């Protein structure tokens, strides 16, 4: 799945749910779904939830750019 590949390609965003910390996090919508429920035709199923923490914005933007290049 492209959204999962994108999330796994990130080096500085941890794939996790938010617990109120300061780290940048990302979680694909499909992470909480059964495989039988996933429909690639539904945009929401291909989306990701992102929490941007307190890291340097340039650092995070570079990480996002390299992950997008993997798609």
mmCIF file of C-alpha atoms in Angstrom:
data_model
loop_
_atom_site.group_PDB
_atom_site.id
_atom_site.type_symbol
_atom_site.label_atom_id
_atom_site.label_comp_id
_atom_site.label_asym_id
_atom_site.label_seq_id
_atom_site.Cartn_x
_atom_site.Cartn_y
_atom_site.Cartn_z
ATOM 1 C CA UNK A 1 0.000 0.000 0.000
ATOM 2 C CA UNK A 2 1.466 3.372 -0.967
ATOM 3 C CA UNK A 3 0.377 5.095 2.265
ATOM 4 C CA UNK A 4 2.079 2.399 4.329
ATOM 5 C CA UNK A 5 5.218 2.531 2.156
ATOM 6 C CA UNK A 6 5.300 6.302 2.629
ATOM 7 C CA UNK A 7 5.030 5.993 6.422
ATOM 8 C CA UNK A 8 7.668 3.273 6.595
ATOM 9 C CA UNK A 9 10.049 5.385 4.467
ATOM 10 C CA UNK A 10 10.094 8.199 7.015
ATOM 11 C CA UNK A 11 13.180 8.313 9.202
ATOM 12 C CA UNK A 12 12.183 11.014 11.682
ATOM 13 C CA UNK A 13 8.441 10.448 12.137
ATOM 14 C CA UNK A 14 7.574 7.522 14.365
ATOM 15 C CA UNK A 15 4.606 5.442 13.248
ATOM 16 C CA UNK A 16 2.432 5.597 16.366
ATOM 17 C CA UNK A 17 -0.670 7.158 17.898
ATOM 18 C CA UNK A 18 -0.246 10.451 19.734
ATOM 19 C CA UNK A 19 0.253 10.354 23.472
ATOM 20 C CA UNK A 20 0.822 14.085 23.910
ATOM 21 C CA UNK A 21 4.592 14.017 23.513
ATOM 22 C CA UNK A 22 6.794 16.365 21.491
ATOM 23 C CA UNK A 23 7.934 13.904 18.804
ATOM 24 C CA UNK A 24 6.609 13.927 15.247
ATOM 25 C CA UNK A 25 4.297 10.999 14.550
ATOM 26 C CA UNK A 26 2.456 9.542 11.586
ATOM 27 C CA UNK A 27 -0.199 6.856 11.318
ATOM 28 C CA UNK A 28 -1.829 5.514 8.152
ATOM 29 C CA UNK A 29 -5.614 5.208 8.297
ATOM 30 C CA UNK A 30 -5.318 1.612 7.116
ATOM 31 C CA UNK A 31 -3.319 0.705 10.266
ATOM 32 C CA UNK A 32 -6.534 0.325 12.251
ATOM 33 C CA UNK A 33 -8.432 -1.635 9.598
ATOM 34 C CA UNK A 34 -8.855 -5.285 8.817
ATOM 35 C CA UNK A 35 -7.525 -6.173 5.363
ATOM 36 C CA UNK A 36 -11.058 -7.130 4.296
ATOM 37 C CA UNK A 37 -12.287 -3.596 5.159
ATOM 38 C CA UNK A 38 -9.609 -1.771 3.156
ATOM 39 C CA UNK A 39 -10.840 -0.263 -0.117
ATOM 40 C CA UNK A 40 -8.142 1.509 -2.176
ATOM 41 C CA UNK A 41 -10.910 3.368 -4.007
ATOM 42 C CA UNK A 42 -11.805 5.292 -0.845
ATOM 43 C CA UNK A 43 -9.465 8.263 -0.343
ATOM 44 C CA UNK A 44 -9.861 8.178 3.441
ATOM 45 C CA UNK A 45 -8.463 4.629 3.485
ATOM 46 C CA UNK A 46 -5.311 5.908 1.748
ATOM 47 C CA UNK A 47 -4.818 8.868 4.090
ATOM 48 C CA UNK A 48 -2.363 9.380 6.920
ATOM 49 C CA UNK A 49 -2.659 11.273 10.184
ATOM 50 C CA UNK A 50 0.386 13.373 10.943
ATOM 51 C CA UNK A 51 1.395 15.078 14.175
ATOM 52 C CA UNK A 52 4.257 17.545 13.776
ATOM 53 C CA UNK A 53 6.346 17.815 16.903
ATOM 54 C CA UNK A 54 9.012 20.260 18.022
ATOM 55 C CA UNK A 55 11.822 19.168 15.696
ATOM 56 C CA UNK A 56 13.384 21.613 13.233
ATOM 57 C CA UNK A 57 10.837 22.157 10.397
ATOM 58 C CA UNK A 58 13.540 21.895 7.678
ATOM 59 C CA UNK A 59 14.612 18.554 9.100
ATOM 60 C CA UNK A 60 11.035 17.254 8.935
ATOM 61 C CA UNK A 61 10.364 18.660 5.447
ATOM 62 C CA UNK A 62 13.473 16.911 4.118
ATOM 63 C CA UNK A 63 12.257 13.658 5.632
ATOM 64 C CA UNK A 64 8.813 14.082 4.044
ATOM 65 C CA UNK A 65 10.408 14.863 0.664
ATOM 66 C CA UNK A 66 12.586 11.743 0.697
ATOM 67 C CA UNK A 67 9.598 9.578 1.675
ATOM 68 C CA UNK A 68 7.467 11.052 -1.121
ATOM 69 C CA UNK A 69 10.277 10.261 -3.566
ATOM 70 C CA UNK A 70 9.809 6.551 -2.723
ATOM 71 C CA UNK A 71 6.236 6.584 -4.078
#
